[in-house]
PDB file of C-alpha atoms and ligand atoms in Angstrom:
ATOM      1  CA  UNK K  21     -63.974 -63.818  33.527  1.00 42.00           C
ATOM      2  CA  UNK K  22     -63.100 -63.154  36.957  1.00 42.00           C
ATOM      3  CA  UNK K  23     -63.179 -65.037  40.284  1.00 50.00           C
ATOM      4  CA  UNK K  24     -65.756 -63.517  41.815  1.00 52.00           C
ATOM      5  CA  UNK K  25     -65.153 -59.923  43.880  1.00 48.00           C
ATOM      6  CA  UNK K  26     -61.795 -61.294  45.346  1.00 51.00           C
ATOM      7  CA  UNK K  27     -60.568 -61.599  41.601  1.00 50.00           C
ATOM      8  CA  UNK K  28     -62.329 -58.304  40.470  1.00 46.00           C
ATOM      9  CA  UNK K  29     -59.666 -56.555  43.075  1.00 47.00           C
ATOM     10  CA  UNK K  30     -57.177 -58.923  42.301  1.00 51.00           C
ATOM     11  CA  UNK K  31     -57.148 -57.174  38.886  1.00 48.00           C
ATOM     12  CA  UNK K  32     -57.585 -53.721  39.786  1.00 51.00           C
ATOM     13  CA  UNK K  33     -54.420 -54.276  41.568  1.00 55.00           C
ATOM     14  CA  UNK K  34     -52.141 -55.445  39.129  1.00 59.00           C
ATOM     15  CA  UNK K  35     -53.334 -53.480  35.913  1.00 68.00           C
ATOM     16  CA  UNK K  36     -52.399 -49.885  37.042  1.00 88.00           C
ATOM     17  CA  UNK K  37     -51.258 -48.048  34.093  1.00 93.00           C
ATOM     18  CA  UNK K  38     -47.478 -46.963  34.135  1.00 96.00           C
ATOM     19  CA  UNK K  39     -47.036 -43.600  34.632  1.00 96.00           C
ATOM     20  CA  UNK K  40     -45.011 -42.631  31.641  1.00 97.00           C
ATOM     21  CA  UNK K  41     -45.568 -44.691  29.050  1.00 97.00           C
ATOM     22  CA  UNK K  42     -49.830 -45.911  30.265  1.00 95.00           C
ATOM     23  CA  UNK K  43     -49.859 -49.265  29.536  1.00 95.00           C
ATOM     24  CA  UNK K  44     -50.673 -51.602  32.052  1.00 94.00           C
ATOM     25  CA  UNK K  45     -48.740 -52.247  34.625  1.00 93.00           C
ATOM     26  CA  UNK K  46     -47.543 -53.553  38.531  1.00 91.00           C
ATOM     27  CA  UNK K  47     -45.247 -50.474  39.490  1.00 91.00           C
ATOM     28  CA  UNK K  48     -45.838 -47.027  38.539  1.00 95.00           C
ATOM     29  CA  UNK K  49     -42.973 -47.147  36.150  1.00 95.00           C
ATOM     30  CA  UNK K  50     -42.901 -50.163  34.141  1.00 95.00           C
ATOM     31  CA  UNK K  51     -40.699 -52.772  33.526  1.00 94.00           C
ATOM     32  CA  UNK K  52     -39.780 -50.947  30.015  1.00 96.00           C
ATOM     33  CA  UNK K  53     -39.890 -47.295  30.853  1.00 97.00           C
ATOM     34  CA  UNK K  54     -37.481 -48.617  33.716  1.00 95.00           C
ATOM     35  CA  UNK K  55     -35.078 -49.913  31.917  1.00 94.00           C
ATOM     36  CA  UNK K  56     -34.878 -46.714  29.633  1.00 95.00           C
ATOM     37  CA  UNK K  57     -34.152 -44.470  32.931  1.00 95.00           C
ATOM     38  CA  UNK K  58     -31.535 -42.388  32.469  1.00 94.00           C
ATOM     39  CA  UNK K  59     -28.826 -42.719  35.978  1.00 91.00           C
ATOM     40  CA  UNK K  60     -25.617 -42.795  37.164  1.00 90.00           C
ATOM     41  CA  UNK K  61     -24.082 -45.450  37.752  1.00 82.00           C
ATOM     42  CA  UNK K  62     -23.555 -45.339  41.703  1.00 76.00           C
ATOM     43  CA  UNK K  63     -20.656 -48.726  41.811  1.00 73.00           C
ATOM     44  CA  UNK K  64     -18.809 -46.205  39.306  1.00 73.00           C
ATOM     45  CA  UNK K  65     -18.708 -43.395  42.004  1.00 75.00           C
ATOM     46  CA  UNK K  66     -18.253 -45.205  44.828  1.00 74.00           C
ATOM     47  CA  UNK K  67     -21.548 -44.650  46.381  1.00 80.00           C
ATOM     48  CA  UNK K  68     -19.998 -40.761  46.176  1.00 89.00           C
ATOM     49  CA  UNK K  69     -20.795 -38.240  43.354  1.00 92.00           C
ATOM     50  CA  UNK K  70     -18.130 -36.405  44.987  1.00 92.00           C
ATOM     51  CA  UNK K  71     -15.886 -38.906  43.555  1.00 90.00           C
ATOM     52  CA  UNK K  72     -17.333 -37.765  39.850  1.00 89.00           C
ATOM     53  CA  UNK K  73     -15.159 -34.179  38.635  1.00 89.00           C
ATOM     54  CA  UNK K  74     -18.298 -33.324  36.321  1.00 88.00           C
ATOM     55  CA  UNK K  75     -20.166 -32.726  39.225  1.00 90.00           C
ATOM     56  CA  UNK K  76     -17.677 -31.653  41.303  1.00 90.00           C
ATOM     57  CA  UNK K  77     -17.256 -28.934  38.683  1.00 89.00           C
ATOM     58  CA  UNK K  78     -21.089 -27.860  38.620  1.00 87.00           C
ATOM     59  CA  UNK K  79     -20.775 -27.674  42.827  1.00 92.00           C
ATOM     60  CA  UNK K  80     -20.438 -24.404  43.883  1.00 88.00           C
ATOM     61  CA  UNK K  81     -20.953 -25.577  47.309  1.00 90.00           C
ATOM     62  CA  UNK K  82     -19.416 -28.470  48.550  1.00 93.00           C
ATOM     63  CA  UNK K  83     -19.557 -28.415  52.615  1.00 94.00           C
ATOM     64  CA  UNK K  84     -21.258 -32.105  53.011  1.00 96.00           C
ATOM     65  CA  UNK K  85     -19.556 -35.262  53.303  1.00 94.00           C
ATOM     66  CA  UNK K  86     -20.971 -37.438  50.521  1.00 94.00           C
ATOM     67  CA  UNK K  87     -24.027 -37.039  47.615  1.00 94.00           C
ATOM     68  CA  UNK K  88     -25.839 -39.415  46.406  1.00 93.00           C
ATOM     69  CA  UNK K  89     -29.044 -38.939  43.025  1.00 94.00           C
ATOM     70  CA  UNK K  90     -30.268 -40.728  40.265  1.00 94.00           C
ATOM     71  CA  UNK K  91     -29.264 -39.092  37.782  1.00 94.00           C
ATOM     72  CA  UNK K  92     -28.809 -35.886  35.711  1.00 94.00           C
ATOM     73  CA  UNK K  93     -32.357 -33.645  35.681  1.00 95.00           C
ATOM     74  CA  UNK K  94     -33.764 -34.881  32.492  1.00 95.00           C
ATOM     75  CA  UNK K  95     -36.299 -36.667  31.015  1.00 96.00           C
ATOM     76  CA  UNK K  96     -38.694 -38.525  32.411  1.00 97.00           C
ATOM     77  CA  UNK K  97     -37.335 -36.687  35.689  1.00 97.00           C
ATOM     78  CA  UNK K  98     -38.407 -33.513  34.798  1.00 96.00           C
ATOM     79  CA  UNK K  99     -41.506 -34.897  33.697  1.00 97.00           C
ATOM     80  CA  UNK K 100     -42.613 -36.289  36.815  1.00 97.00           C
ATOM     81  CA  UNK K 101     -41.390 -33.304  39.053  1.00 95.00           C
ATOM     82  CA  UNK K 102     -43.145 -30.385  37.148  1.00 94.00           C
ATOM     83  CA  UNK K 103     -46.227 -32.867  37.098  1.00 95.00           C
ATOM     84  CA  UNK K 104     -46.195 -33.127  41.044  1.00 94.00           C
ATOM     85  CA  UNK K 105     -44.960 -29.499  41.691  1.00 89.00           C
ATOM     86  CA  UNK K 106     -47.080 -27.555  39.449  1.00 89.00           C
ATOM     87  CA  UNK K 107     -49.925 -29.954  38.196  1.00 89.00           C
ATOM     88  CA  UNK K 108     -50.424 -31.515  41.786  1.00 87.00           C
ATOM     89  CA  UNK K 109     -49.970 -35.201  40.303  1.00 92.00           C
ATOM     90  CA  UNK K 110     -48.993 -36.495  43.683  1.00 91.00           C
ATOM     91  CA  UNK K 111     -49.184 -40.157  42.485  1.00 94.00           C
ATOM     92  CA  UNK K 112     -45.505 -38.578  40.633  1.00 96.00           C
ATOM     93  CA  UNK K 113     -43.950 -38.282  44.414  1.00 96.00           C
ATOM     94  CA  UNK K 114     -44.650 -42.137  44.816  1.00 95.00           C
ATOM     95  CA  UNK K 115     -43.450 -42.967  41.100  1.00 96.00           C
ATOM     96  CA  UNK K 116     -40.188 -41.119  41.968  1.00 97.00           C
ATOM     97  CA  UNK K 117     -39.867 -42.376  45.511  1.00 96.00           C
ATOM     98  CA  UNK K 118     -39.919 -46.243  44.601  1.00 94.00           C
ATOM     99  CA  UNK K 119     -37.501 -44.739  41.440  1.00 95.00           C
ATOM    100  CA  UNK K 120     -34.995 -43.550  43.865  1.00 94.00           C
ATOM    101  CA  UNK K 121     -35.381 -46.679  46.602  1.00 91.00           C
ATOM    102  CA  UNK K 122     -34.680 -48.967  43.447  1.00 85.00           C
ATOM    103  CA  UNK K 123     -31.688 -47.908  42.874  1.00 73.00           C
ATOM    104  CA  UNK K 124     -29.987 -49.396  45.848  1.00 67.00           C
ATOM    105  CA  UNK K 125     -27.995 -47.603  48.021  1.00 71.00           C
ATOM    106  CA  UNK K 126     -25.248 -49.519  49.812  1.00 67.00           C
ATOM    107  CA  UNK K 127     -26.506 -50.590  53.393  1.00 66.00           C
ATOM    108  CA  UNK K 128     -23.436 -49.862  55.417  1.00 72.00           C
ATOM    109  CA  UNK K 129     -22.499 -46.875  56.847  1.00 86.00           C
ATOM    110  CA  UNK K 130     -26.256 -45.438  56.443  1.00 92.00           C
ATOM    111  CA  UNK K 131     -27.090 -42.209  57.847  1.00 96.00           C
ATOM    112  CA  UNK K 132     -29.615 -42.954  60.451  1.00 97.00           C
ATOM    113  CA  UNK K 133     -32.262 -39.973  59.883  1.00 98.00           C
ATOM    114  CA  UNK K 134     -33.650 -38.307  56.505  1.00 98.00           C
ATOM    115  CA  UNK K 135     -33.980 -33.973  56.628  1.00 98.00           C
ATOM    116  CA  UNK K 136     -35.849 -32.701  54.253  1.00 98.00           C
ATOM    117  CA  UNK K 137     -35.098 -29.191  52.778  1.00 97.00           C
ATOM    118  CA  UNK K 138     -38.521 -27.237  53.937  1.00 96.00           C
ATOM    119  CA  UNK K 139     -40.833 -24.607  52.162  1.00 93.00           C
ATOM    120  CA  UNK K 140     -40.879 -21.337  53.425  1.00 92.00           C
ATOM    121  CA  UNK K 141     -44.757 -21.933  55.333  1.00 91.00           C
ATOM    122  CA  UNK K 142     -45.967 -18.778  52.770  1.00 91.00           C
ATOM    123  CA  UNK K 143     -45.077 -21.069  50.147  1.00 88.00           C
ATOM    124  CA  UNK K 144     -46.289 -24.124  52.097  1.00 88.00           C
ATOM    125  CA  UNK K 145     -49.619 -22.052  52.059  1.00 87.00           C
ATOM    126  CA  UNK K 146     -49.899 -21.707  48.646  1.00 86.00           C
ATOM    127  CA  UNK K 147     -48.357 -25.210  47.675  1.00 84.00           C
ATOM    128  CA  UNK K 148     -50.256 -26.802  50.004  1.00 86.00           C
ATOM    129  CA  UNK K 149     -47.891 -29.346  50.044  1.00 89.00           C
ATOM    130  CA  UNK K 150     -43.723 -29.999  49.903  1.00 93.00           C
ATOM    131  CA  UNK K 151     -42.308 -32.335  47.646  1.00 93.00           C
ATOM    132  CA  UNK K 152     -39.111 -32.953  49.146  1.00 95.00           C
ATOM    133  CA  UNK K 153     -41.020 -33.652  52.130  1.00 96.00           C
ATOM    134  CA  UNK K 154     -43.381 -36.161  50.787  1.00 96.00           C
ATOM    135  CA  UNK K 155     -40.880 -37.950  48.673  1.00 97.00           C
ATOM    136  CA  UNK K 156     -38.209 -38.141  51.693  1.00 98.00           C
ATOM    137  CA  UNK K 157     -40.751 -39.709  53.729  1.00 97.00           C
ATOM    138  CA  UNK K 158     -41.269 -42.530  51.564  1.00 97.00           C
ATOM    139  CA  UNK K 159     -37.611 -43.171  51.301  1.00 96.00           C
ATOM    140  CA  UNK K 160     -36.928 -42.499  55.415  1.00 97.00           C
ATOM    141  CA  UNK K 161     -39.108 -45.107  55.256  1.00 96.00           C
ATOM    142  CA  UNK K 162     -37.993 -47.315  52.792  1.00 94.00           C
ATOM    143  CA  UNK K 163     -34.395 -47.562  54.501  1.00 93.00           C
ATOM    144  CA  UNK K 164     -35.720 -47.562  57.766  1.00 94.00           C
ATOM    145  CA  UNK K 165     -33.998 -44.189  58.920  1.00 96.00           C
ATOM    146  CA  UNK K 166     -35.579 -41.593  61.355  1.00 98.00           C
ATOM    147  CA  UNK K 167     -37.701 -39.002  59.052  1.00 98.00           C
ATOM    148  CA  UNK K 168     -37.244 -35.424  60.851  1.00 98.00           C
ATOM    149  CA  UNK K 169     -39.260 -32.895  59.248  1.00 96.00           C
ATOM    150  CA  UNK K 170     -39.245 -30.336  61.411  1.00 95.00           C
ATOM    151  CA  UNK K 171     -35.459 -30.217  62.054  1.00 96.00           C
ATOM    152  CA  UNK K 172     -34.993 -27.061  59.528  1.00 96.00           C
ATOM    153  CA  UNK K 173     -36.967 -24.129  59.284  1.00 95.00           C
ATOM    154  CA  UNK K 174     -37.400 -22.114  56.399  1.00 94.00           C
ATOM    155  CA  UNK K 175     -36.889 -18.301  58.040  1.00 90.00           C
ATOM    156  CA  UNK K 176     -36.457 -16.702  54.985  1.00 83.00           C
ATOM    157  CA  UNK K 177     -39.025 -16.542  51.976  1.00 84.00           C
ATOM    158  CA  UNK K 178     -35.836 -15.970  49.191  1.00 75.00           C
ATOM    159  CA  UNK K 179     -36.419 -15.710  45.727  1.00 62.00           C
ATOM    160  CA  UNK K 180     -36.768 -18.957  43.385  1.00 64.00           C
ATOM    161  CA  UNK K 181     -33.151 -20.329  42.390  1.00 57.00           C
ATOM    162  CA  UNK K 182     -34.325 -21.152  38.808  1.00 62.00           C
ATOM    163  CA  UNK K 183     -33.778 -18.046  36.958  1.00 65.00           C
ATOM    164  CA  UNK K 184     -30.714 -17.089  38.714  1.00 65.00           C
ATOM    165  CA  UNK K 185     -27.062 -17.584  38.208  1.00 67.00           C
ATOM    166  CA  UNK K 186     -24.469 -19.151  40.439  1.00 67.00           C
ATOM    167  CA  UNK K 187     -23.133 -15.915  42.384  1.00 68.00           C
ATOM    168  CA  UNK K 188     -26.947 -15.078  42.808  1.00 66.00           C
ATOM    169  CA  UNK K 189     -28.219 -18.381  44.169  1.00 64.00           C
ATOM    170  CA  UNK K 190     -25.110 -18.450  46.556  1.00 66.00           C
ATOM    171  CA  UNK K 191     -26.504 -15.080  48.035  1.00 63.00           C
ATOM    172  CA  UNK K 192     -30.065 -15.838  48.016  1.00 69.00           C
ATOM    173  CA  UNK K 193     -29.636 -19.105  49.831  1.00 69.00           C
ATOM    174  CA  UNK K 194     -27.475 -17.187  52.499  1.00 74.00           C
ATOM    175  CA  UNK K 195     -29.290 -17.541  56.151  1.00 82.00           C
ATOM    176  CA  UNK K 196     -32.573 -18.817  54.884  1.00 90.00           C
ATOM    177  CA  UNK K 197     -32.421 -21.943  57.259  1.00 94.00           C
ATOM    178  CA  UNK K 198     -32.599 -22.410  61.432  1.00 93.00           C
ATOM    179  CA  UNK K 199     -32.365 -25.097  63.256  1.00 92.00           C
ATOM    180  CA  UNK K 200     -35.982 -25.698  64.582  1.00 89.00           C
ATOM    181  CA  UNK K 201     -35.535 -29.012  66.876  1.00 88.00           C
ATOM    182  CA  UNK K 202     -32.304 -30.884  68.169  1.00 89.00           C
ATOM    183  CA  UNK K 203     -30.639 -34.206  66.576  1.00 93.00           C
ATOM    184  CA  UNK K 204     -29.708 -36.679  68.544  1.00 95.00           C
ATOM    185  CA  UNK K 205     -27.934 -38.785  65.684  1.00 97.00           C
ATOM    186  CA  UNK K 206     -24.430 -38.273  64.499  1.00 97.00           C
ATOM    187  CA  UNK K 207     -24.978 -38.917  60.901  1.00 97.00           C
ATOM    188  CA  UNK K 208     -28.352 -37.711  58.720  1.00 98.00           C
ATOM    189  CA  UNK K 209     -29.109 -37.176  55.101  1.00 97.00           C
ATOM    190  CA  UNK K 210     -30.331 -33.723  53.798  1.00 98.00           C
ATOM    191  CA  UNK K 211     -32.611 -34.720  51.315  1.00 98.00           C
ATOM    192  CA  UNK K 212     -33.825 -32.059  48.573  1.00 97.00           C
ATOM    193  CA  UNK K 213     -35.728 -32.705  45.095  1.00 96.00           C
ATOM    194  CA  UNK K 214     -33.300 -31.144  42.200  1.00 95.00           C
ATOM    195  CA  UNK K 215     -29.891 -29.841  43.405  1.00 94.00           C
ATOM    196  CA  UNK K 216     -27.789 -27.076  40.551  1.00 90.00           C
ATOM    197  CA  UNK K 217     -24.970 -25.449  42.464  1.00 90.00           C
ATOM    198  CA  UNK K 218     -25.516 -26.926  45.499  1.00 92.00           C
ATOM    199  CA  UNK K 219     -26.302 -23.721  47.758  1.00 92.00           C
ATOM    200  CA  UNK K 220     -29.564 -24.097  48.792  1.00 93.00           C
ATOM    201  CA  UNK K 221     -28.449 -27.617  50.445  1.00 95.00           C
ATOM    202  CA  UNK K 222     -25.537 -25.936  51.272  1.00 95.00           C
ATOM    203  CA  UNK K 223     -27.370 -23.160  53.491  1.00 95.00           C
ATOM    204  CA  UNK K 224     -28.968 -26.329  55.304  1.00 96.00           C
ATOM    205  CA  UNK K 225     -25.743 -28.366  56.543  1.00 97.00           C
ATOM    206  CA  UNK K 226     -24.490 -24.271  57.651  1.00 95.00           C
ATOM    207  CA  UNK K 227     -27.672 -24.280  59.904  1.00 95.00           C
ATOM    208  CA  UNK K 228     -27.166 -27.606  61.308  1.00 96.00           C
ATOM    209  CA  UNK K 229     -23.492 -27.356  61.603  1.00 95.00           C
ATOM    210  CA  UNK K 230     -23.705 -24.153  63.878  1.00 93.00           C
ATOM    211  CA  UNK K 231     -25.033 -26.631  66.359  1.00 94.00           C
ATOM    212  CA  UNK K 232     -23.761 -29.768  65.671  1.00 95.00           C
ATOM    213  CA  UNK K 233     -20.078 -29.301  64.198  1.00 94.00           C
ATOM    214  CA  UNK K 234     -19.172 -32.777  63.921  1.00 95.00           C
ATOM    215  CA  UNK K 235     -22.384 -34.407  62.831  1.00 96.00           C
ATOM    216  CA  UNK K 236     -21.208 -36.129  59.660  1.00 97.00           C
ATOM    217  CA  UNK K 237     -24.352 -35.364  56.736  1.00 97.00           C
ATOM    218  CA  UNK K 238     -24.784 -37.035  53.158  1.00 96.00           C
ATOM    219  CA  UNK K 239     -26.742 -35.082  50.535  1.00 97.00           C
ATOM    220  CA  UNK K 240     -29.787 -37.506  48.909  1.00 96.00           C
ATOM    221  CA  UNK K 241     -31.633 -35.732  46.054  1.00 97.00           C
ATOM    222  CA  UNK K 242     -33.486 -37.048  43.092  1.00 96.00           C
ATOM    223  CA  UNK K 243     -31.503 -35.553  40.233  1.00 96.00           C
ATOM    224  CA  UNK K 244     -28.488 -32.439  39.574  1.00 95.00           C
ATOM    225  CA  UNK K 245     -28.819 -30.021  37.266  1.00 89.00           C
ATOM    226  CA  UNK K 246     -26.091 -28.201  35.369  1.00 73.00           C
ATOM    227  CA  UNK K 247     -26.398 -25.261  35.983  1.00 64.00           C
ATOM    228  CA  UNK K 248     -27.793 -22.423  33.470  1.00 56.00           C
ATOM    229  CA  UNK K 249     -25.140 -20.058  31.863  1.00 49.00           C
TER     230      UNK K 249
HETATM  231 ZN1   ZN F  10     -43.805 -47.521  30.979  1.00 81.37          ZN
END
């Protein structure tokens, strides 16, 4: 059936199962489950959600100079995030990295270095991992910028965002970053996971901005979320 041991791997390569609908398949998402993704359309907005009012409207913290995500946190987004966050499916953080380097950002004016938003190292203990840290990498990669993990430190272990509403999360995201190592690029991308009112990312350009007040810095995350009323 197959030719010989070189055709035995051949197979094993190609017949992966997709990761949201299992049937067999090249990429992690398939062809199908692909074309069913839910995303904005980034032509549409310029290569600039800023440019979109519904978001705009959901922003409760807007100090950046350009955001770019796939889409709206939703199915099979969610999906794949709880899986990697709270299941440890890490093969999830390479489904949604080659999701997000699919959808084509324009190559000019690209920042030249990826941040990711850290883990508080307490959490980092217990996670053993960061999401936004593993994902980034693959995309740092994937548009050849510089990937600078260690730029931001977490200095303050504040209280999930989830459960808490907009005036909250604007408080509890006050001060929880410092700058840990210098930039030497005028333009970087803060990249987080899932972004609602946009203070957590917001906290982040604050920190770097002390420093660097003229750095210009795009927000990259996977997916926004309305936020919870
Ligand atoms: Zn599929």
């Amino acid at each position: 059936m197959f030719n010989g041991i070189k055709g035995w791997f051949g197979w094993l390569a190609i017949n992966q199962q997709c990761v949201l609908c299992h049937q067999l398949s090249k990429a992690l998402v398939c062809p199908y489950c692909f074309a069913d993704l839910p995303r904005f359309n980034m032509q549409n907005e310029a290569q600039n959600l800023l440019c979109n009012p519904k978001i705009l409207r959901e922003l409760k913290v807007i100090n950046f100079d350009r955001l770019f995500a796939m889409s709206e946190y939703q199915w099979p987004y969610s999906y794949l995030l709880s899986g990697l966050k709270f299941n440890r499916k890490v093969v999830f953080a390479q489904a949604l990295s080659e999701l997000f380097c699919h959808l084509e950002l324009a190559h000019t004016d690209l920042p030249k270095a990826l941040v990711p938003i850290p883990l508080h190292p307490s959490r980092m203990a217990s996670r053993k991992y960061n999401q936004a840290s593993i994902i980034g990498k693959n995309i740092a990669k994937h548009y050849c910028l510089k990937f600078l993990p260690q730029t931001l430190q977490r200095v303050v272990n504040s209280q999930a965002q989830t459960r808490l509403n907009s005036a909250q999360r604007m408080k509890n995201a006050q001060g929880i970053f410092t700058m840990a190592h210098e930039l030497d690029v005028d333009h970087i991308a803060i990249f987080d996971d899932v972004i609602t009112t946009g203070a957590t990312v917001g906290a982040a350009v604050d920190a770097i901005r002390a420093q660097f007040p003229d750095i210009k810095i795009d927000v990259w995350a996977l997916c926004i979320t309305p936020e919870r009323r």
